[in-house]
Short mmCIF file of C-alpha atoms in Angstrom, two decimals:
data_model
loop_
_atom_site.label_atom_id
_atom_site.label_comp_id
_atom_site.label_asym_id
_atom_site.label_seq_id
_atom_site.Cartn_x
_atom_site.Cartn_y
_atom_site.Cartn_z
CA MET G 1 38.05 -85.81 48.30
CA LYS G 2 35.92 -88.00 50.28
CA PRO G 3 37.53 -90.83 51.95
CA PRO G 4 35.30 -94.00 52.39
CA PHE G 5 33.84 -94.96 55.74
CA SER G 6 34.86 -98.47 55.31
CA LEU G 7 38.37 -97.41 56.00
CA PHE G 8 37.42 -95.26 58.78
CA PRO G 9 40.35 -95.64 61.22
CA LEU G 10 43.13 -95.46 58.35
CA CYS G 11 41.26 -92.19 56.94
CA THR G 12 41.30 -90.41 60.14
CA ALA G 13 45.00 -91.13 60.62
CA LEU G 14 45.71 -89.67 57.03
CA ALA G 15 43.40 -86.96 57.33
CA LEU G 16 45.17 -85.51 60.40
CA ALA G 17 48.39 -85.83 59.21
CA GLY G 18 47.57 -83.77 55.92
CA CYS G 19 45.32 -84.17 53.00
CA THR G 20 45.63 -83.78 49.08
CA GLN G 21 45.10 -80.18 47.83
CA VAL G 22 41.80 -79.71 46.65
CA ALA G 23 42.56 -76.32 45.38
CA THR G 24 45.51 -73.98 45.20
CA VAL G 25 45.46 -70.23 44.01
CA LYS G 26 48.72 -68.50 43.30
CA GLU G 27 48.80 -64.95 42.11
CA ILE G 28 51.22 -63.83 39.56
CA ARG G 29 51.67 -60.16 39.01
CA PRO G 30 52.44 -59.90 35.17
CA ALA G 31 55.32 -57.58 33.96
CA GLY G 32 53.75 -55.22 31.43
CA LEU G 33 53.26 -51.47 30.67
CA GLU G 34 53.70 -50.71 34.34
CA SER G 35 57.46 -51.53 34.01
CA THR G 36 57.75 -48.82 31.32
CA ALA G 37 56.35 -46.07 33.51
CA ARG G 38 57.56 -46.93 36.85
CA ALA G 39 59.28 -43.82 37.25
CA GLY G 40 56.30 -41.85 36.47
CA GLY G 41 54.28 -43.67 39.23
CA PRO G 42 51.01 -45.43 39.13
CA ILE G 43 49.17 -42.49 37.64
CA ALA G 44 51.54 -42.69 34.64
CA THR G 45 51.17 -46.30 34.55
CA LEU G 46 47.29 -45.96 34.46
CA GLY G 47 47.70 -43.54 31.57
CA LEU G 48 49.38 -45.92 29.11
CA GLN G 49 47.19 -48.88 30.14
CA ILE G 50 44.00 -46.78 29.24
CA ALA G 51 45.72 -45.50 25.95
CA ALA G 52 46.27 -49.32 25.17
CA ALA G 53 42.43 -49.91 25.88
CA GLU G 54 41.32 -47.31 23.74
CA SER G 55 43.50 -48.29 20.83
CA ALA G 56 42.18 -51.88 20.85
CA TRP G 57 38.55 -50.94 21.67
CA GLN G 58 38.50 -48.83 18.60
CA LYS G 59 39.78 -51.90 16.57
CA VAL G 60 37.17 -54.00 18.09
CA ASP G 61 34.46 -51.56 17.19
CA ARG G 62 35.51 -51.48 13.69
CA ASN G 63 35.98 -55.35 13.42
CA PRO G 64 34.24 -57.39 16.28
CA SER G 65 35.98 -60.73 14.88
CA ASP G 66 39.43 -59.20 15.13
CA ALA G 67 40.64 -61.73 17.81
CA GLY G 68 44.08 -59.92 18.43
CA ALA G 69 42.18 -56.65 19.10
CA GLN G 70 39.86 -58.44 21.73
CA GLN G 71 42.83 -60.01 23.26
CA ALA G 72 44.65 -56.54 23.42
CA TYR G 73 41.56 -54.93 24.96
CA ASN G 74 40.95 -57.68 27.50
CA SER G 75 44.82 -57.48 28.56
CA ALA G 76 44.66 -53.48 28.80
CA VAL G 77 41.53 -53.54 30.93
CA SER G 78 43.00 -56.22 33.46
CA GLN G 79 45.99 -54.39 33.70
CA ILE G 80 43.97 -51.28 34.64
CA PHE G 81 42.29 -53.00 37.32
CA GLY G 82 45.55 -54.57 38.41
CA SER G 83 46.98 -50.89 38.83
CA LEU G 84 43.98 -49.66 40.69
CA ARG G 85 44.10 -52.50 43.02
CA ASP G 86 47.83 -52.15 43.61
CA ALA G 87 47.83 -48.52 44.26
CA LYS G 88 44.46 -48.48 46.39
CA LEU G 89 43.06 -45.98 43.26
CA THR G 90 39.03 -45.73 43.43
CA PRO G 91 37.48 -44.08 40.42
CA TRP G 92 33.99 -45.06 41.78
CA THR G 93 34.67 -42.46 44.69
CA ALA G 94 35.92 -39.61 42.34
CA PRO G 95 37.23 -39.48 38.61
CA ILE G 96 41.02 -39.78 38.13
CA GLU G 97 43.02 -37.92 35.73
CA ALA G 98 45.45 -40.21 33.91
CA GLY G 99 47.56 -39.24 30.97
CA ASN G 100 45.13 -37.80 28.24
CA HIS G 101 42.02 -39.45 29.83
CA THR G 102 39.48 -39.05 32.75
CA LEU G 103 39.10 -42.49 34.39
CA ALA G 104 35.31 -42.71 35.81
CA TRP G 105 33.00 -45.27 36.78
CA GLN G 106 29.41 -46.27 35.48
CA ARG G 107 26.96 -46.91 38.36
CA HIS G 108 25.45 -50.73 38.20
CA SER G 109 21.80 -50.77 38.22
CA ASN G 110 22.24 -53.49 40.94
CA PRO G 111 23.60 -51.95 44.28
CA GLU G 112 24.92 -55.58 44.87
CA TRP G 113 27.88 -54.37 42.54
CA ASN G 114 29.01 -51.32 44.43
CA PRO G 115 32.81 -51.61 43.54
CA ALA G 116 33.60 -49.91 47.08
CA ARG G 117 32.59 -53.36 48.55
CA TYR G 118 35.03 -55.40 46.46
CA GLU G 119 38.47 -56.35 46.14
CA LEU G 120 38.56 -56.78 42.30
CA ILE G 121 41.24 -59.40 41.57
CA PRO G 122 42.18 -59.86 37.74
CA ALA G 123 41.72 -63.26 37.01
CA ASP G 124 44.62 -63.52 34.39
CA ARG G 125 46.67 -63.23 37.56
CA LEU G 126 45.59 -66.39 39.20
CA GLN G 127 47.35 -69.78 38.53
CA ILE G 128 44.80 -72.60 39.55
CA SER G 129 45.55 -76.15 40.28
CA GLY G 130 44.13 -78.89 42.65
CA THR G 131 42.11 -81.95 42.42
CA ALA G 132 38.87 -80.20 42.10
CA PHE G 133 39.90 -78.47 39.07
CA ASP G 134 40.68 -80.66 36.03
CA ALA G 135 39.61 -77.70 33.65
CA ARG G 136 39.50 -74.06 33.79
CA GLU G 137 36.07 -73.10 32.41
CA THR G 138 36.18 -69.78 30.75
CA LYS G 139 34.31 -67.90 28.13
CA ALA G 140 35.91 -66.13 24.97
CA GLY G 141 34.72 -62.41 24.50
CA LEU G 142 35.17 -58.95 25.22
CA GLY G 143 36.05 -57.87 28.93
CA ALA G 144 38.60 -58.53 31.68
CA PRO G 145 37.62 -61.21 34.12
CA LEU G 146 37.86 -60.41 37.63
CA VAL G 147 37.25 -62.12 41.11
CA ALA G 148 35.13 -59.83 43.08
CA LYS G 149 35.85 -60.52 46.78
CA ARG G 150 33.93 -58.96 49.63
CA ILE G 151 33.30 -59.44 53.25
CA ALA G 152 30.04 -61.28 53.98
CA ASP G 153 27.74 -60.94 56.70
CA GLN G 154 27.42 -64.68 57.71
CA LEU G 155 24.16 -64.12 59.70
CA HIS G 156 22.06 -62.55 57.16
CA GLU G 157 23.91 -63.11 53.72
CA TYR G 158 24.40 -66.89 53.69
CA ALA G 159 27.72 -67.09 52.30
CA PRO G 160 29.95 -70.25 52.08
CA THR G 161 32.91 -68.83 53.73
CA PRO G 162 33.84 -65.52 55.64
CA HIS G 163 33.86 -63.76 51.90
CA PHE G 164 32.09 -63.99 49.04
CA TYR G 165 33.85 -64.62 45.53
CA TYR G 166 31.89 -63.61 42.55
CA GLY G 167 32.69 -63.77 39.06
CA ALA G 168 32.75 -60.18 37.45
CA THR G 169 34.05 -59.00 34.06
CA ALA G 170 35.20 -55.50 33.66
CA ILE G 171 34.38 -53.34 30.62
CA ALA G 172 36.03 -49.92 29.76
CA ARG G 173 34.08 -47.71 27.20
CA PHE G 174 35.35 -44.40 25.90
CA GLU G 175 33.44 -41.07 25.35
CA GLY G 176 35.87 -38.52 23.83
CA SER G 177 38.63 -38.04 26.62
CA ARG G 178 36.70 -40.07 29.25
CA CYS G 179 37.24 -43.94 30.07
CA VAL G 180 34.36 -45.22 31.74
CA LEU G 181 34.66 -48.38 33.67
CA SER G 182 31.88 -50.75 34.79
CA LEU G 183 31.25 -54.32 35.87
CA GLU G 184 29.09 -57.10 34.42
CA ASP G 185 27.81 -60.41 35.87
CA PRO G 186 28.89 -63.21 33.68
CA LEU G 187 26.32 -65.53 35.29
CA LYS G 188 23.51 -63.12 34.20
CA SER G 189 24.71 -61.41 31.02
CA GLU G 190 26.24 -63.33 28.08
CA THR G 191 26.69 -60.32 25.80
CA VAL G 192 27.77 -56.81 26.27
CA ARG G 193 27.24 -53.34 24.14
CA ILE G 194 30.31 -51.50 23.33
CA GLY G 195 30.33 -48.65 20.86
CA ARG G 196 28.19 -49.77 17.78
CA ARG G 197 28.34 -53.55 18.62
CA THR G 198 26.97 -56.10 21.04
CA VAL G 199 29.38 -58.77 21.46
CA PRO G 200 30.00 -61.97 23.75
CA LEU G 201 31.02 -61.07 27.16
CA ALA G 202 34.34 -62.76 28.32
CA ALA G 203 34.18 -64.66 31.63
CA ASP G 204 36.15 -66.96 33.88
CA TYR G 205 33.80 -69.11 36.11
CA THR G 206 36.54 -71.32 37.60
CA ALA G 207 38.71 -68.48 39.46
CA PRO G 208 35.94 -67.38 41.88
CA LEU G 209 35.12 -70.95 42.97
CA ALA G 210 38.79 -71.74 43.32
CA MET G 211 39.42 -68.83 45.57
CA MET G 212 36.55 -69.67 47.68
CA THR G 213 37.47 -73.42 47.72
CA VAL G 214 41.02 -72.36 49.20
CA GLU G 215 39.37 -70.13 52.00
CA MET G 216 36.75 -72.88 52.83
CA ASP G 217 39.94 -75.29 53.42
CA PRO G 218 37.89 -78.40 53.08
CA GLY G 219 40.45 -80.54 54.36
CA LYS G 220 39.73 -79.46 57.94
CA MET G 221 36.00 -79.97 57.65
CA GLY G 222 35.81 -83.55 56.64
CA VAL G 223 36.96 -85.70 59.53
CA PRO G 224 36.87 -83.20 62.36
CA ARG G 225 33.25 -82.38 61.61
CA LEU G 226 32.44 -86.32 61.72
CA LEU G 227 34.38 -87.13 64.97
CA HIS G 228 33.33 -83.98 67.03
CA PRO G 229 30.07 -82.71 65.36
CA ALA G 230 29.17 -80.56 68.39
CA LYS G 231 32.30 -78.58 67.89
CA PHE G 232 31.45 -77.63 64.42
CA ALA G 233 27.72 -76.95 65.09
CA ASP G 234 28.00 -73.35 63.69
CA THR G 235 29.15 -74.72 60.54
CA THR G 236 25.56 -75.84 59.70
CA ARG G 237 24.28 -73.39 57.22
CA ILE G 238 22.82 -73.08 53.77
CA SER G 239 24.98 -70.80 51.50
CA ARG G 240 24.74 -69.11 48.19
CA LEU G 241 27.37 -68.83 45.50
CA GLU G 242 26.33 -65.78 43.55
CA PRO G 243 23.63 -62.77 44.00
CA PHE G 244 20.51 -64.29 44.55
CA ASP G 245 18.01 -64.22 41.48
CA PRO G 246 14.39 -64.99 42.30
CA ASN G 247 13.92 -65.76 38.60
CA LYS G 248 16.43 -68.57 38.48
CA THR G 249 16.06 -72.08 39.89
CA VAL G 250 17.95 -73.00 43.14
CA VAL G 251 20.07 -76.26 42.77
CA LEU G 252 20.76 -77.32 46.36
CA VAL G 253 23.71 -79.69 46.89
CA ILE G 254 24.16 -81.68 50.03
CA HIS G 255 27.38 -83.58 50.80
CA GLY G 256 27.84 -86.71 52.46
CA LEU G 257 29.82 -88.52 55.31
CA MET G 258 32.93 -87.06 56.12
CA SER G 259 32.84 -84.47 53.32
CA SER G 260 32.36 -80.68 52.83
CA PRO G 261 30.91 -78.36 50.13
CA ALA G 262 34.01 -78.74 48.26
CA THR G 263 32.72 -82.10 47.00
CA TRP G 264 30.59 -80.33 44.50
CA ILE G 265 32.90 -77.82 42.92
CA PRO G 266 34.09 -80.08 39.93
CA LEU G 267 30.39 -80.60 39.15
CA ILE G 268 29.48 -76.70 39.34
CA ASN G 269 32.64 -75.83 37.61
CA HIS G 270 31.70 -77.72 34.63
CA LEU G 271 28.00 -76.94 34.85
CA ARG G 272 28.40 -73.44 34.91
CA ALA G 273 30.31 -73.29 31.64
CA ASP G 274 26.94 -74.23 29.78
CA GLU G 275 24.70 -71.01 28.80
CA ASP G 276 21.45 -72.75 29.73
CA VAL G 277 22.52 -73.70 33.27
CA ARG G 278 23.89 -70.21 33.72
CA ARG G 279 20.55 -68.61 32.57
CA ASN G 280 18.23 -70.99 34.48
CA TYR G 281 20.02 -72.10 37.61
CA GLN G 282 21.92 -70.63 40.69
CA PHE G 283 23.60 -72.96 43.27
CA TRP G 284 23.27 -73.28 47.01
CA PHE G 285 25.34 -75.68 49.30
CA PHE G 286 23.99 -77.29 52.53
CA SER G 287 27.07 -77.70 54.77
CA TYR G 288 26.92 -79.58 58.26
CA PRO G 289 28.69 -81.74 60.66
CA SER G 290 28.32 -85.22 59.27
CA GLY G 291 28.76 -87.05 62.62
CA TYR G 292 25.19 -86.29 63.59
CA PRO G 293 22.50 -89.01 62.57
CA TYR G 294 21.23 -87.98 58.96
CA SER G 295 17.83 -87.92 60.20
CA TYR G 296 18.86 -85.04 62.55
CA SER G 297 20.83 -83.31 59.94
CA ALA G 298 17.70 -83.17 57.59
CA ALA G 299 15.82 -81.54 60.54
CA LEU G 300 18.59 -79.12 60.86
CA LEU G 301 18.14 -78.48 56.85
CA ARG G 302 14.37 -77.90 57.08
CA ASN G 303 15.10 -75.13 59.69
CA GLU G 304 17.78 -73.59 57.45
CA LEU G 305 15.46 -73.59 54.61
CA ASP G 306 12.67 -71.83 56.73
CA GLN G 307 15.24 -69.08 57.50
CA ALA G 308 16.79 -68.67 54.07
CA GLU G 309 13.55 -68.42 52.35
CA LYS G 310 12.68 -65.58 54.46
CA HIS G 311 15.52 -63.69 53.12
CA TYR G 312 15.34 -65.16 49.50
CA PRO G 313 11.96 -66.21 48.62
CA MET G 314 11.86 -68.42 45.50
CA LYS G 315 9.41 -68.18 42.45
CA LYS G 316 10.38 -71.79 41.09
CA LYS G 317 10.86 -75.09 42.99
CA MET G 318 14.23 -76.11 43.74
CA VAL G 319 16.26 -79.04 42.61
CA VAL G 320 18.21 -80.98 45.21
CA ILE G 321 21.12 -83.18 44.57
CA GLY G 322 22.48 -85.29 47.23
CA HIS G 323 25.69 -87.43 47.43
CA SER G 324 25.98 -90.43 49.53
CA MET G 325 24.65 -89.69 52.88
CA GLY G 326 23.48 -86.33 51.63
CA GLY G 327 21.11 -88.34 49.47
CA CYS G 328 19.65 -89.99 52.46
CA ILE G 329 19.07 -86.53 53.68
CA SER G 330 17.49 -85.40 50.55
CA ARG G 331 15.20 -88.55 50.69
CA LEU G 332 13.90 -87.22 53.96
CA LEU G 333 12.94 -83.84 52.27
CA ILE G 334 10.34 -85.41 49.92
CA THR G 335 8.94 -87.72 52.52
CA ASP G 336 5.76 -87.52 54.57
CA SER G 337 6.40 -89.69 57.58
CA ASP G 338 3.54 -88.90 59.66
CA ARG G 339 3.69 -91.24 62.68
CA ARG G 340 4.62 -94.24 60.66
CA ILE G 341 8.34 -94.22 61.46
CA TRP G 342 7.76 -93.13 65.24
CA ASP G 343 5.23 -95.82 65.58
CA GLN G 344 7.64 -98.63 64.42
CA MET G 345 10.35 -97.27 66.68
CA PHE G 346 8.43 -96.53 69.84
CA SER G 347 6.00 -98.27 72.11
CA MET G 348 4.09 -94.93 72.77
CA PRO G 349 3.24 -91.57 71.27
CA PRO G 350 5.68 -88.51 71.99
CA GLU G 351 3.06 -86.75 73.94
CA LYS G 352 2.84 -89.71 76.65
CA MET G 353 6.80 -89.99 76.71
CA GLU G 354 8.31 -88.83 80.13
CA ILE G 355 11.62 -87.24 78.93
CA ALA G 356 13.05 -83.63 78.77
CA PRO G 357 11.18 -81.61 76.46
CA GLU G 358 14.27 -80.57 74.38
CA HIS G 359 15.06 -84.37 73.97
CA LYS G 360 11.50 -85.27 72.87
CA HIS G 361 11.73 -82.31 70.54
CA ILE G 362 15.07 -83.60 68.67
CA LEU G 363 13.33 -87.21 68.34
CA THR G 364 10.17 -85.89 67.05
CA GLU G 365 11.97 -83.46 64.41
CA SER G 366 14.19 -86.47 63.40
CA THR G 367 11.24 -88.96 62.91
CA ILE G 368 7.98 -87.13 62.35
CA PHE G 369 8.29 -84.65 59.06
CA ARG G 370 6.44 -83.53 56.05
CA HIS G 371 7.81 -83.12 52.60
CA ARG G 372 9.25 -79.74 51.48
CA PRO G 373 6.67 -78.07 49.04
CA GLU G 374 9.50 -75.99 47.65
CA ILE G 375 11.35 -78.95 46.11
CA GLY G 376 10.53 -79.70 42.60
CA ARG G 377 13.14 -82.41 41.83
CA VAL G 378 15.81 -84.50 43.46
CA ILE G 379 18.80 -86.38 42.11
CA PHE G 380 20.53 -89.09 44.17
CA ILE G 381 24.11 -89.75 43.48
CA SER G 382 25.80 -93.06 45.30
CA ALA G 383 23.19 -92.76 47.92
CA PRO G 384 22.97 -95.58 50.28
CA LEU G 385 19.23 -95.34 50.57
CA ARG G 386 18.79 -98.65 52.30
CA GLY G 387 21.96 -98.56 54.09
CA ALA G 388 25.36 -99.92 53.51
CA ASP G 389 26.71 -103.18 54.84
CA LEU G 390 30.14 -101.78 55.64
CA ALA G 391 28.43 -99.30 57.98
CA GLY G 392 27.37 -102.37 59.98
CA GLY G 393 30.33 -104.39 59.98
CA ARG G 394 33.22 -104.43 62.18
CA LEU G 395 35.07 -101.27 60.72
CA GLY G 396 31.82 -99.45 60.79
CA ARG G 397 31.38 -100.28 64.27
CA LEU G 398 34.75 -99.13 65.25
CA GLY G 399 34.02 -96.01 63.21
CA ALA G 400 30.92 -95.14 65.04
CA LYS G 401 32.68 -95.54 68.36
CA LEU G 402 35.02 -92.66 67.49
CA VAL G 403 32.22 -90.29 66.64
CA LYS G 404 31.59 -87.91 69.88
CA LEU G 405 28.26 -86.99 69.97
CA PRO G 406 27.07 -83.86 72.08
CA GLY G 407 25.88 -84.76 75.76
CA ASP G 408 22.26 -83.85 75.17
CA MET G 409 22.36 -86.54 72.53
CA LEU G 410 23.83 -89.01 74.71
CA SER G 411 21.21 -88.34 77.25
CA ILE G 412 18.36 -88.79 74.68
CA GLY G 413 19.67 -92.51 74.31
CA LYS G 414 19.26 -93.18 77.56
CA GLU G 415 15.79 -91.93 78.01
CA GLU G 416 14.39 -93.21 74.61
CA SER G 417 15.71 -96.81 75.38
CA ARG G 418 12.64 -97.19 77.82
CA TYR G 419 10.26 -96.65 74.97
CA GLU G 420 11.73 -98.57 72.01
CA LYS G 421 10.18 -101.59 70.53
CA SER G 422 12.13 -104.67 69.90
CA ALA G 423 11.64 -106.43 66.28
CA ALA G 424 13.63 -108.84 64.34
CA GLY G 425 15.92 -107.20 61.99
CA HIS G 426 16.18 -104.24 63.54
CA LYS G 427 19.37 -102.93 65.32
CA HIS G 428 18.86 -101.27 68.53
CA LEU G 429 21.69 -99.44 70.30
CA ASP G 430 22.05 -98.71 74.13
CA ARG G 431 22.96 -95.03 72.97
CA PHE G 432 21.83 -92.51 70.34
CA PRO G 433 22.68 -93.07 66.91
CA ASP G 434 25.44 -91.30 65.00
CA SER G 435 25.66 -90.94 61.47
CA VAL G 436 27.74 -94.15 60.63
CA ASP G 437 24.84 -96.10 62.73
CA THR G 438 22.21 -94.65 60.61
CA LEU G 439 23.99 -95.86 57.38
CA ALA G 440 23.57 -99.53 58.66
CA PRO G 441 21.17 -101.48 56.51
CA ASP G 442 19.52 -103.03 59.89
CA ASN G 443 19.25 -99.57 61.67
CA ASP G 444 15.74 -99.39 63.19
CA PHE G 445 15.13 -95.93 61.69
CA VAL G 446 16.64 -97.14 58.22
CA VAL G 447 14.27 -100.04 58.38
CA ALA G 448 11.10 -98.01 59.28
CA LEU G 449 11.89 -95.59 56.44
CA HIS G 450 11.83 -98.44 53.87
CA THR G 451 7.86 -98.74 54.66
CA VAL G 452 7.32 -94.93 53.90
CA PRO G 453 6.96 -94.12 50.31
CA ILE G 454 8.59 -90.85 48.69
CA LYS G 455 5.90 -88.32 48.05
CA SER G 456 4.22 -88.66 44.68
CA GLY G 457 4.53 -85.95 42.08
CA ILE G 458 7.98 -85.15 43.07
CA PRO G 459 10.20 -86.62 40.17
CA TYR G 460 13.58 -87.96 41.21
CA HIS G 461 16.53 -89.63 39.77
CA THR G 462 19.39 -91.97 40.72
CA ILE G 463 22.89 -92.22 39.58
CA CYS G 464 24.86 -95.18 40.63
CA GLY G 465 28.49 -96.28 40.27
CA ASP G 466 29.83 -99.81 39.07
CA ARG G 467 33.53 -98.85 39.20
CA GLY G 468 33.61 -99.65 35.58
CA LYS G 469 32.74 -103.40 35.71
CA GLY G 470 29.29 -103.08 34.07
CA ASP G 471 28.06 -105.76 36.47
CA ALA G 472 24.53 -103.90 37.41
CA PRO G 473 22.52 -104.98 39.33
CA ASN G 474 25.11 -107.00 41.13
CA SER G 475 27.27 -104.03 41.23
CA SER G 476 28.71 -101.59 43.80
CA ASP G 477 30.60 -98.25 43.82
CA GLY G 478 32.85 -99.91 46.45
CA LEU G 479 30.85 -98.47 49.35
CA VAL G 480 27.30 -98.47 48.25
CA PRO G 481 25.58 -101.37 46.69
CA TYR G 482 23.34 -101.16 43.64
CA TRP G 483 20.61 -102.66 45.62
CA SER G 484 21.00 -99.76 48.11
CA SER G 485 21.09 -97.02 45.44
CA HIS G 486 18.45 -98.32 43.00
CA LEU G 487 15.14 -96.91 43.18
CA PRO G 488 12.29 -98.63 41.16
CA ASP G 489 10.24 -95.78 40.63
CA ALA G 490 12.92 -93.31 39.63
CA LYS G 491 12.30 -91.14 36.57
CA SER G 492 15.53 -92.22 35.52
CA GLU G 493 18.67 -94.23 36.37
CA LYS G 494 22.09 -93.85 35.17
CA VAL G 495 24.94 -96.53 36.08
CA VAL G 496 28.35 -94.89 35.40
CA PRO G 497 31.67 -96.08 35.58
CA SER G 498 32.78 -94.78 38.69
CA HIS G 499 33.74 -95.36 42.32
CA HIS G 500 31.88 -93.86 45.35
CA ASN G 501 32.80 -90.27 44.23
CA ALA G 502 30.44 -90.42 41.21
CA GLN G 503 29.68 -86.78 41.26
CA ASP G 504 33.16 -86.06 39.80
CA ASN G 505 32.53 -88.63 37.02
CA PRO G 506 32.11 -87.03 33.72
CA VAL G 507 29.42 -89.42 32.50
CA ALA G 508 27.48 -88.56 35.98
CA ILE G 509 28.24 -84.88 35.32
CA GLU G 510 26.51 -84.92 31.95
CA GLU G 511 23.61 -86.87 33.37
CA VAL G 512 23.15 -84.05 35.99
CA HIS G 513 23.42 -81.57 32.93
CA ARG G 514 20.81 -83.74 31.07
CA ILE G 515 18.22 -83.70 34.02
CA LEU G 516 18.77 -79.94 34.53
CA ARG G 517 18.01 -79.22 30.94
CA GLU G 518 15.04 -81.52 31.22
CA HIS G 519 13.84 -79.50 34.38
CA ALA G 520 14.25 -76.17 32.65
CA ARG G 521 11.84 -77.20 30.05
#
């Protein structure tokens, strides 16, 4: 999903011509009971579906291990919600008389789950494919998995796309002639009480991720946001993937160069299949235009965290996972630079520089920072923490020239050049650096950062790829060499048989899983 920056010109041409389908979702409307009641209209169809659900429900109540009855129940409840959606019927507004039953709604204790806010889409209608989904992660149990889609308030709700896509599971309970529908959150509840029994709750964890990824359209986010970051400044955001739960630890994932949050979908898809992960964690994205120097992107993230935590205060310290350049951003979140980076790069303190105040602000925010106290652990995946030779080579220099930084940053480059220090081994530019520049090993910011340690007391882990060659420490994932991604004081290190996109590798996913289990303990 993420093309390598060493092949920058070729990748640009390919990306503009078209890209591999990361996710596709096709809705199939199944033929079922509705065809037998077409002449009677949607209410007649609904009556047959409710009767089928009741018959199966009675069998499940007598024998919860009856897999055939469970399947029949789930299918009938899914068809009920399909009919409600197709005919635009709303039993949550007023009960509906259908056949021998009254269809009613059970209000959820959490107002987030008000059905009037959602389009409720039966998950069994959805065919999912694409490079991000090598498996459809589901859980056997009772209930009809749905995708609950609603319009999001981008300003205050921190949605990854214009809509939220939540997983929900529908339940139909029977009280005499009443059929009472309800929604359960499968990321919060593992079981459901029905009749005299408590049984596992069915779930589809993949369907909402797939629909979100399609709307995200990651193919239009990678290269354009690298080449023209200012045009996509409004795509800089933290976003959440599920209703916020202050009792769950936030896992904040940060993508890399020429990428998007979709790079994390395979990892999240597999992790959510584990009950311990569902019970302990919730996932957030940080999305940003990757043409900016990563020191500036880290400053943007710090501001986004300040704003998000006003709306969603955390009880537990978050885990941050950064891939590639996202790992470099993550490194700055657990670092106290004080003035050490600044003093190595510039000949005088910021208060004595005669440059525009807004330019001085960008420079100081990018070089003088404190660690984030809300972060409790970091996982670096394929992170060029000491740079990568390819970024400083001929193709890297060509790629850097293609990035069009905004005018204010170009002006900063002209102003700051008067105050830059010269030192052997440092790479000085006659302009403000972009993201490719700050991945070069001899970039002055990268060299200065090497002298500043990671904040003590925050555990961190590294995952590196060796392309299956087993040649560490002389290995490389094809883009980032081991010497750059290796951290000697890491809590753990895992070298996996992967190219640069190690976050997709099954061994790496299991390593992240292991670290999260350790963190939860």
